[in-house]
Short mmCIF file of C-alpha atoms and ligand atoms in Angstrom, two decimals:
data_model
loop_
_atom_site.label_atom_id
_atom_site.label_comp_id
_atom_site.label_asym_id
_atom_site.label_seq_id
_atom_site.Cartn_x
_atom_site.Cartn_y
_atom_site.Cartn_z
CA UNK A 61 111.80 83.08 119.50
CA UNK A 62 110.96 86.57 121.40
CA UNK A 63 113.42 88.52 119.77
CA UNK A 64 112.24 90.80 117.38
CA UNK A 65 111.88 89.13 113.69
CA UNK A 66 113.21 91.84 111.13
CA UNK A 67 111.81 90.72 107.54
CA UNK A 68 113.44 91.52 104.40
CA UNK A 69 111.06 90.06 102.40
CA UNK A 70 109.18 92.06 99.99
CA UNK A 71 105.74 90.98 102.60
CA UNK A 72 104.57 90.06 104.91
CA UNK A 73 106.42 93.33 107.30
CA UNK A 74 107.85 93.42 110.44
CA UNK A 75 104.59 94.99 112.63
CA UNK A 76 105.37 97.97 114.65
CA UNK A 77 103.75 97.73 118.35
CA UNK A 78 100.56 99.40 118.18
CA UNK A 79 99.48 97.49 115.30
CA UNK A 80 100.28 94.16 116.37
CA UNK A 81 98.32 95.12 119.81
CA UNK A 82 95.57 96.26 117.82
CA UNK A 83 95.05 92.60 117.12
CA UNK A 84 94.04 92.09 120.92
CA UNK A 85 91.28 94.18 120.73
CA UNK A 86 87.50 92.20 121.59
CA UNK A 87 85.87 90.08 119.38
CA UNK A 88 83.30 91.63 117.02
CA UNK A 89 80.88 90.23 114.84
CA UNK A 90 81.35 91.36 111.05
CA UNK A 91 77.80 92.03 110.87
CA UNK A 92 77.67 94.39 113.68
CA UNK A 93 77.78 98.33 113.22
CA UNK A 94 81.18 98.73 115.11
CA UNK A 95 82.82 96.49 111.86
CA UNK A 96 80.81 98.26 109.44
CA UNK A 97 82.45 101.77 111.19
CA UNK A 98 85.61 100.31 110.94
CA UNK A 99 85.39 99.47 107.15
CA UNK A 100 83.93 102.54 106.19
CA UNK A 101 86.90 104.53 108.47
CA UNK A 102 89.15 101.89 106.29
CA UNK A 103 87.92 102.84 103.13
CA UNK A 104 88.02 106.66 103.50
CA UNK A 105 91.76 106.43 104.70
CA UNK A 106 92.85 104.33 101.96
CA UNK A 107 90.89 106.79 99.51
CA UNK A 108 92.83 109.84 100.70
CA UNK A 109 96.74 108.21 100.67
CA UNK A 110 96.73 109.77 97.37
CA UNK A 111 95.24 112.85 96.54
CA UNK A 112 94.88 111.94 92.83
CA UNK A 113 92.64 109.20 93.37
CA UNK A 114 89.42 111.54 93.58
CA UNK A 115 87.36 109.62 91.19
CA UNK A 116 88.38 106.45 92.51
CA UNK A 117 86.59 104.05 95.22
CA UNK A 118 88.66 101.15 97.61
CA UNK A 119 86.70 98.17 97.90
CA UNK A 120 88.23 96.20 100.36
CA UNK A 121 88.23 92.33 100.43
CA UNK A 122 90.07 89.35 102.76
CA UNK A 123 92.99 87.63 100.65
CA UNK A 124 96.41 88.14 99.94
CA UNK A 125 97.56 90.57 97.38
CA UNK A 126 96.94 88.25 94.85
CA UNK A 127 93.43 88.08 95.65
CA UNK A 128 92.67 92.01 94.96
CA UNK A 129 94.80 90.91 91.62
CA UNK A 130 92.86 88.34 90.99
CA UNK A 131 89.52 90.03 91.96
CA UNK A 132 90.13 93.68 89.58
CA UNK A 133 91.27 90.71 86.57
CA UNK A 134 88.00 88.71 87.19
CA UNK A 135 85.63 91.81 87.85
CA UNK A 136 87.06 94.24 84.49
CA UNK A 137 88.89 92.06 81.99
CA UNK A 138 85.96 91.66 79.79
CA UNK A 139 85.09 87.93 78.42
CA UNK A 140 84.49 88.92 75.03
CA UNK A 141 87.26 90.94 73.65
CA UNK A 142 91.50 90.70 74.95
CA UNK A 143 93.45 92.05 78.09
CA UNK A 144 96.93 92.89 77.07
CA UNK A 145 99.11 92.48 79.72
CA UNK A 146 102.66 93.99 79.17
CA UNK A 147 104.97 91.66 82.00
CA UNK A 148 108.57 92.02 83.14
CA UNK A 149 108.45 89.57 85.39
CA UNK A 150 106.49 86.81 87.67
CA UNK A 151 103.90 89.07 88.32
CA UNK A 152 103.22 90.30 85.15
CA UNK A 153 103.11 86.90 83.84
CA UNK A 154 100.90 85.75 86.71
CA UNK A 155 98.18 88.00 85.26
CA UNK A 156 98.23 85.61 82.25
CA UNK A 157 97.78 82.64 84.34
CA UNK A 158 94.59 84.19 85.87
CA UNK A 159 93.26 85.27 82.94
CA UNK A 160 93.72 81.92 81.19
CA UNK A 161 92.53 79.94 84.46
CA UNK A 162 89.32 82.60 84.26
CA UNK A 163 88.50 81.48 80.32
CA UNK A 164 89.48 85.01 79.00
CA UNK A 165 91.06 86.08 76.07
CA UNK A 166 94.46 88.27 76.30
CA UNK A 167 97.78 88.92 74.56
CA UNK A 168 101.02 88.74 76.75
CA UNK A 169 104.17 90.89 75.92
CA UNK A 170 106.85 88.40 77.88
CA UNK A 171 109.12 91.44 78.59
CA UNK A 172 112.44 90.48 80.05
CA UNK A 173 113.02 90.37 83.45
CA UNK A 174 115.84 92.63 83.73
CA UNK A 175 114.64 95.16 81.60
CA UNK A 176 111.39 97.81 81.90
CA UNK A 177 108.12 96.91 80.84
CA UNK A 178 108.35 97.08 76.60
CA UNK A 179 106.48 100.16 75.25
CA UNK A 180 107.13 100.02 71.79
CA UNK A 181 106.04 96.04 71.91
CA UNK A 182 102.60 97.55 73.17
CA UNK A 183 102.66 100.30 70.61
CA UNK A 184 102.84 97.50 67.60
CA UNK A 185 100.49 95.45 69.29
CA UNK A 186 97.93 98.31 69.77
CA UNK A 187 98.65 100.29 66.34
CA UNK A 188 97.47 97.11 64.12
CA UNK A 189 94.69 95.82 66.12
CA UNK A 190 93.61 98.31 68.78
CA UNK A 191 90.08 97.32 67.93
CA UNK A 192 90.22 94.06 69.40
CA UNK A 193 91.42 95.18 72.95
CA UNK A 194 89.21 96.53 75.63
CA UNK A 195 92.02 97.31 78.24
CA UNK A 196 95.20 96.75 79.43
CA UNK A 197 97.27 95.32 82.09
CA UNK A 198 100.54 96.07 84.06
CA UNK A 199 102.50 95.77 87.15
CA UNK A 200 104.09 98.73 88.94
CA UNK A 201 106.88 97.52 91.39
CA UNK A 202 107.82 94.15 89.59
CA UNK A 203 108.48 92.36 92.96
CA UNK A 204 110.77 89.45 90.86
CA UNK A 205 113.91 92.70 90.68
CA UNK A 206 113.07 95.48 91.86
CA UNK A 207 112.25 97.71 89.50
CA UNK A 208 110.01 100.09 89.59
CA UNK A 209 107.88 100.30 86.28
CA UNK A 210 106.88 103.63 84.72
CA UNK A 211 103.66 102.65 83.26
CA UNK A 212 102.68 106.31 82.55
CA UNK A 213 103.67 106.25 79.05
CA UNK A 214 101.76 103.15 78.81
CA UNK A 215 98.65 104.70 80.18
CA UNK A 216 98.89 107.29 77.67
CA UNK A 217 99.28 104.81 74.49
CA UNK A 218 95.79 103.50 75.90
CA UNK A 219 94.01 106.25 76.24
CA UNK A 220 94.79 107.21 73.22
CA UNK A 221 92.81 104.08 71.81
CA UNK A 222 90.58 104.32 74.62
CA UNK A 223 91.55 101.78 76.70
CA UNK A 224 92.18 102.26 80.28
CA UNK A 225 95.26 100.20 82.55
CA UNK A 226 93.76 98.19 85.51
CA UNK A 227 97.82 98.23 87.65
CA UNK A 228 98.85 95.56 90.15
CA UNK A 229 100.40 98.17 92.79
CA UNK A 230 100.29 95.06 95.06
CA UNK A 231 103.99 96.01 96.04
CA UNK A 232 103.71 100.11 95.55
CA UNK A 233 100.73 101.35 97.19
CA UNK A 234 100.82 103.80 99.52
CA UNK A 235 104.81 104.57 99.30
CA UNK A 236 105.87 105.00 95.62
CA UNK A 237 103.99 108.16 93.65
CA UNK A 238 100.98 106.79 91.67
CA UNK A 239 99.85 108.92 88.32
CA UNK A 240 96.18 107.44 88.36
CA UNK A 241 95.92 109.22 84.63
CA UNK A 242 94.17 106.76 82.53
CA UNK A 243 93.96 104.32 84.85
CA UNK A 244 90.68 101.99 85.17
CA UNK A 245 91.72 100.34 88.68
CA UNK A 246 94.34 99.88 91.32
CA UNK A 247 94.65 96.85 92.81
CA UNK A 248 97.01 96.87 96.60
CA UNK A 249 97.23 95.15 99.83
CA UNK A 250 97.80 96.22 103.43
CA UNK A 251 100.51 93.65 104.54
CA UNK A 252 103.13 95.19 102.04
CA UNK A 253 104.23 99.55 102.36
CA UNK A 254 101.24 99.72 104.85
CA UNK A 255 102.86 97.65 107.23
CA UNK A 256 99.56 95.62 108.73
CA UNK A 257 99.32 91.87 108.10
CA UNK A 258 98.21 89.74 105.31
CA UNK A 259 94.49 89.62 105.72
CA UNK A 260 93.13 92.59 103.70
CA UNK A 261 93.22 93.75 100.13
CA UNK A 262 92.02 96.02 98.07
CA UNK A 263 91.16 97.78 94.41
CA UNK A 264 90.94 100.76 93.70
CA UNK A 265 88.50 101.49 90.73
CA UNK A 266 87.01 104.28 88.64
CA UNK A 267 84.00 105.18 90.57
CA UNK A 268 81.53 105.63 87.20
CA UNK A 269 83.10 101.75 86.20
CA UNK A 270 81.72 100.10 89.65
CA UNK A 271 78.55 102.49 89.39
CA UNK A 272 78.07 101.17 85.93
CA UNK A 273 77.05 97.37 87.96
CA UNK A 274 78.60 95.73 84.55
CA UNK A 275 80.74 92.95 86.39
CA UNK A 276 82.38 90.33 83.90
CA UNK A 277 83.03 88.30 87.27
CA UNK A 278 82.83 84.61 86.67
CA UNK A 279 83.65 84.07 90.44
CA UNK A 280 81.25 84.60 92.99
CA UNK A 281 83.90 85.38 95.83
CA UNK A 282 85.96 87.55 93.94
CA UNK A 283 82.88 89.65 92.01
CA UNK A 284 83.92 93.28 93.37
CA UNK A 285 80.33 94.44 92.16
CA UNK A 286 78.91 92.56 94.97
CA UNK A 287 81.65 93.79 97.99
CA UNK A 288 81.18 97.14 95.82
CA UNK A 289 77.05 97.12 96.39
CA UNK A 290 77.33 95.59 100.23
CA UNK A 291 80.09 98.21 101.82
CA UNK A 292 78.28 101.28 100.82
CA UNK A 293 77.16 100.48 104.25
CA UNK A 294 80.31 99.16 105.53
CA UNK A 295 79.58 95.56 105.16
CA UNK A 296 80.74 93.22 102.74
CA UNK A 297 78.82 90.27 101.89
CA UNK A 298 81.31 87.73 103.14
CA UNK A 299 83.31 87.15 106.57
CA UNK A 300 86.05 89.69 106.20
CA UNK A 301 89.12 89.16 108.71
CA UNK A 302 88.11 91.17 111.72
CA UNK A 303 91.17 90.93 113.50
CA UNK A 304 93.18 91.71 110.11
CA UNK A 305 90.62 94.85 110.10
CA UNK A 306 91.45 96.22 113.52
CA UNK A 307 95.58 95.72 112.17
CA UNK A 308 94.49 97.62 108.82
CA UNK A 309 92.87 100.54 110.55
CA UNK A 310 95.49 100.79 113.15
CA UNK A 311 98.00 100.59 110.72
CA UNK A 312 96.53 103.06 108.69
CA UNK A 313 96.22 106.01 111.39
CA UNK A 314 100.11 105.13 111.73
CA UNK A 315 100.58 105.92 108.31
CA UNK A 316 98.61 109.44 108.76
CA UNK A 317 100.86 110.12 112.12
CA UNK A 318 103.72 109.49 110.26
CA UNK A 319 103.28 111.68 107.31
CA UNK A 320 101.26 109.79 105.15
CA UNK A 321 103.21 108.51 101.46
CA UNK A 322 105.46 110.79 100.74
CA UNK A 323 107.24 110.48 104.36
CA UNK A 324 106.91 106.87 103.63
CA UNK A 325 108.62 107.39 100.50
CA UNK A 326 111.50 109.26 101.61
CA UNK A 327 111.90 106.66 104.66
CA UNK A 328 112.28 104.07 102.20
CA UNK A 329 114.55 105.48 100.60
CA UNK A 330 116.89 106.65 102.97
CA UNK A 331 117.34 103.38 104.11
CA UNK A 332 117.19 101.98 100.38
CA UNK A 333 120.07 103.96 100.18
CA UNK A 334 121.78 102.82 102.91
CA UNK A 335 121.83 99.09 101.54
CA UNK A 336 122.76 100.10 98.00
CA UNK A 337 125.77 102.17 99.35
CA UNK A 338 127.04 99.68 102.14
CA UNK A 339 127.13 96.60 99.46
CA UNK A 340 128.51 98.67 96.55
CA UNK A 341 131.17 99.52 98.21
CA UNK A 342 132.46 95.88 99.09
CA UNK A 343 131.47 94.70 95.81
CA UNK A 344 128.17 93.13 95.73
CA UNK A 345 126.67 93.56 92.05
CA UNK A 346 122.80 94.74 91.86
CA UNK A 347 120.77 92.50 89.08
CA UNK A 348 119.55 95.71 87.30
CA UNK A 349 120.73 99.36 87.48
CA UNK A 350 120.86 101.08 90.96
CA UNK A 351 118.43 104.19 89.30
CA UNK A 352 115.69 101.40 88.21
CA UNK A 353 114.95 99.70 91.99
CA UNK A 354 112.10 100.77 93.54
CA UNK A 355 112.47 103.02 96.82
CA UNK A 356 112.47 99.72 99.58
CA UNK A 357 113.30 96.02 96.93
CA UNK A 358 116.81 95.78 95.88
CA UNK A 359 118.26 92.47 94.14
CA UNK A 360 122.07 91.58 94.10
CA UNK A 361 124.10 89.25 92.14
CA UNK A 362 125.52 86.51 94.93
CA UNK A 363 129.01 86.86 94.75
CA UNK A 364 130.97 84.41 93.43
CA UNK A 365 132.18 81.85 96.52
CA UNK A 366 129.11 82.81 98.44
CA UNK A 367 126.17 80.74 99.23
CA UNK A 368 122.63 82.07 99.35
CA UNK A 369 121.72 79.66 101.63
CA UNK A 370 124.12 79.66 103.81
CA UNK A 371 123.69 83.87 104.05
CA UNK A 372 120.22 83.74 104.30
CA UNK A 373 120.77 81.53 107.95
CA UNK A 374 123.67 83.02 109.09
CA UNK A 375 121.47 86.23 108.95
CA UNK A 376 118.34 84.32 109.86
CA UNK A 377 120.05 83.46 112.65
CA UNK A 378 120.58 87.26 113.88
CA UNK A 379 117.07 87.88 113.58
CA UNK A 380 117.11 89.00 110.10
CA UNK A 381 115.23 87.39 106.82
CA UNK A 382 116.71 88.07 103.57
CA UNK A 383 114.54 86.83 100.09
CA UNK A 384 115.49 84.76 97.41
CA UNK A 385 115.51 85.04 94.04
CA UNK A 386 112.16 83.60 92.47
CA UNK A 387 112.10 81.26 88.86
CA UNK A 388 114.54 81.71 86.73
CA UNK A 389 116.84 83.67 89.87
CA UNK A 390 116.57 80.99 92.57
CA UNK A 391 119.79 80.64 94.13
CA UNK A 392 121.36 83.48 91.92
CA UNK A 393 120.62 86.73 93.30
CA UNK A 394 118.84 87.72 96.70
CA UNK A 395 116.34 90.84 97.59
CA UNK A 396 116.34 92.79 100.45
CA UNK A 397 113.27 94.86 101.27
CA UNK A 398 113.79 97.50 103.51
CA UNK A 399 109.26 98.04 104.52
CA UNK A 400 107.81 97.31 107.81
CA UNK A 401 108.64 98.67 111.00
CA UNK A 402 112.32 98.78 111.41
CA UNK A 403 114.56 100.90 113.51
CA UNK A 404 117.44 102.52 112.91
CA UNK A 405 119.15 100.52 115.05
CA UNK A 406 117.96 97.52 113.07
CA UNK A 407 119.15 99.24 109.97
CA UNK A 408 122.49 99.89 111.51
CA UNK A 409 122.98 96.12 112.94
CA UNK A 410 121.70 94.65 109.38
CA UNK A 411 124.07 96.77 107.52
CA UNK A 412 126.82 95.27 110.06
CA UNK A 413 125.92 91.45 109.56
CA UNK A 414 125.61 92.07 105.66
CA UNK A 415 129.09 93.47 105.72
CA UNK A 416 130.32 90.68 108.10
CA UNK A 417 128.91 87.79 105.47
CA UNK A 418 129.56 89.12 102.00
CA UNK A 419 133.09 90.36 102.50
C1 PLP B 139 103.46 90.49 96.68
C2 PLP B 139 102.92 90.75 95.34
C3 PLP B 139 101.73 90.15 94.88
C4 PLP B 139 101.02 89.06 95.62
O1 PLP B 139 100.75 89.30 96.90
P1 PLP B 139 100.45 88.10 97.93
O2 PLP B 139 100.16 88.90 99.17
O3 PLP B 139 101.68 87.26 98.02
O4 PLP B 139 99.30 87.35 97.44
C5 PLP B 139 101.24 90.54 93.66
N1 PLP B 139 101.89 91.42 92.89
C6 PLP B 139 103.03 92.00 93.28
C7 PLP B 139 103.70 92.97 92.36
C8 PLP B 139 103.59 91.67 94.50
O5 PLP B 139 104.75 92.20 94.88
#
């Protein structure tokens, strides 16, 4: 298989060239000062992709996205009073899971999937019993349709009982516009909108929270005290994924040549665009409204007399991977997520094949 892979899948990205040869580089301890230069150079990049995020410091960490979820969950959601986590979606609700698999108390609002994240749910919640709540907990992008959650107003409603919003931004970091108003802690991922590969993650957190040293960790491996306390010199006090270092880094300097987030954002969307327009006009029904998708993840109804299946390998075949729906969608829509390294001619063959199979 040497021809190029195009993935639609909201992550892992198609790599451009320099960062998958960035890969080749030599071998290098993590313990040696040429890692710890890299993380630091890591760190400072990812701290300046938005320019709000002044009081806020990366700490970096090898896992998937879910592990930098995971990690800001187990490090901030206190043990001894509740997380509210306001879901739309498989995300959302996966924040749950962690916090009941961690022993901590919390109170989900089981928003519907198609719809945004429910304020005035959050607003009851928080107006009778604010007092036995220490934060808050949402997702930006919700990944299972699409949409793009405006958790601002949510932010707001905490501060105004002082309590701060840790985000998953797992699929949102470093393209969509982040208000980090109110917010306690970030949590994000290089293999998603900064096109390196699924090795390192990373949160974002309030720089007086991680000075303050009080972690509520009941995991040794995913304590972001200790990474917190160990990369102040660049280190970290695990084996980080050296080769999915050199990717990060490489892939971040991209990211600067190319403009940084907001000319990620607009590239996004042009060719978000480009996909909404091309299937709208033969048909193809999106699961939510066109104004609520992120700028890259859009979902569609399959049409009736079409297969998923069977579309996914006819374009699999081409070179191109579509997504499936996930729970309560499989087989019922499919997502196409126009990140990663794809060229316009790409774009222009993809919106050829999708015309070919759903028409
Ligand atoms: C992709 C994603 C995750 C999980 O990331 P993995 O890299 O699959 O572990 C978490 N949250 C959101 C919103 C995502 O889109």
């Amino acid at each position: 298989m040497n021809q190029r892979q195009i993935l639609l899948n909201p992550g892992p990205v198609t790599l451009s060239d320099r960062v998958r040869a960035a890969m080749t580089k030599p071998d290098l301890c993590h313990r040696e000062k040429e890692f710890a230069t890299l993380c630091l150079e890591i760190l400072d990049m990812i701290s300046k992709v938005y320019p709000g995020a002044k009081e806020f410091q990366p700490v970096m960490l090898t896992g998937s996205g879910t592990s930098a979820v995971e990690a800001m969950l187990q490090s901030f959601a206190p043990a001894a009073k509740k997380t509210l986590i306001v879901a739309n979606g498989v995300y959302g609700e996966r924040m749950a899971t962690m916090l009941t698999k961690q022993g901590k108390p919390f109170e989900l609002i089981k928003g519907d999937w198609v719809k945004g994240i429910d304020l005035e749910a959050a607003e009851n919640i928080l107006n009778k019993d604010a007092s036995s709540f220490a934060a808050i907990a949402t997702v930006h992008h919700e990944t299972t349709t699409g949409r793009l959650n405006d958790f601002r107003p949510l932010a707001k409603l905490g501060a105004k009982v002082g309590l701060g919003l840790m985000v998953d931004a797992v699929s949102s970091f470093a393209a969509e516009d982040i208000d980090f108003d109110n917010l306690t802690a970030v949590a994000a991922t290089g293999n998603k909108c900064l096109h390196s590969i699924p090795a390192i993650s990373f949160v974002l957190a309030k720089k007086d929270l991680l000075d303050s040293g009080k972690s509520e960790a009941k995991s040794l491996y995913l304590d972001l005290f200790e990474y917190y306390k160990a990369q102040k010199n660049g280190f970290s006090p695990f084996t980080q994924s050296v080769q999915g270092v050199y990717a990060l880094h490489e892939a971040l300097r991209e990211f600067q040549d190319l403009g940084g987030q907001t000319a990620r954002l607009k590239t996004y969307l042009s060719r978000r665009d480009a996909v909404l327009d091309l299937l709208a006009s033969i048909g193809v029904k999106t699961l939510i409204p066109r104004d609520t998708f992120s700028s890259y993840l859009t979902s569609y109804i399959v049409p009736p007399g079409k297969d998923y299946d069977k579309l996914h390998d006819a374009l699999k075949a081409a070179g191109y991977t579509i997504y499936a729906g996930q729970g309560n969608f499989s087989g019922q829509i499919f997502r196409i997520a126009t990140m990663g390294d794809i060229r316009q001619n790409e774009m222009d063959q993809l919106l050829a094949l999708l015309k070919t199979h759903l028409t």
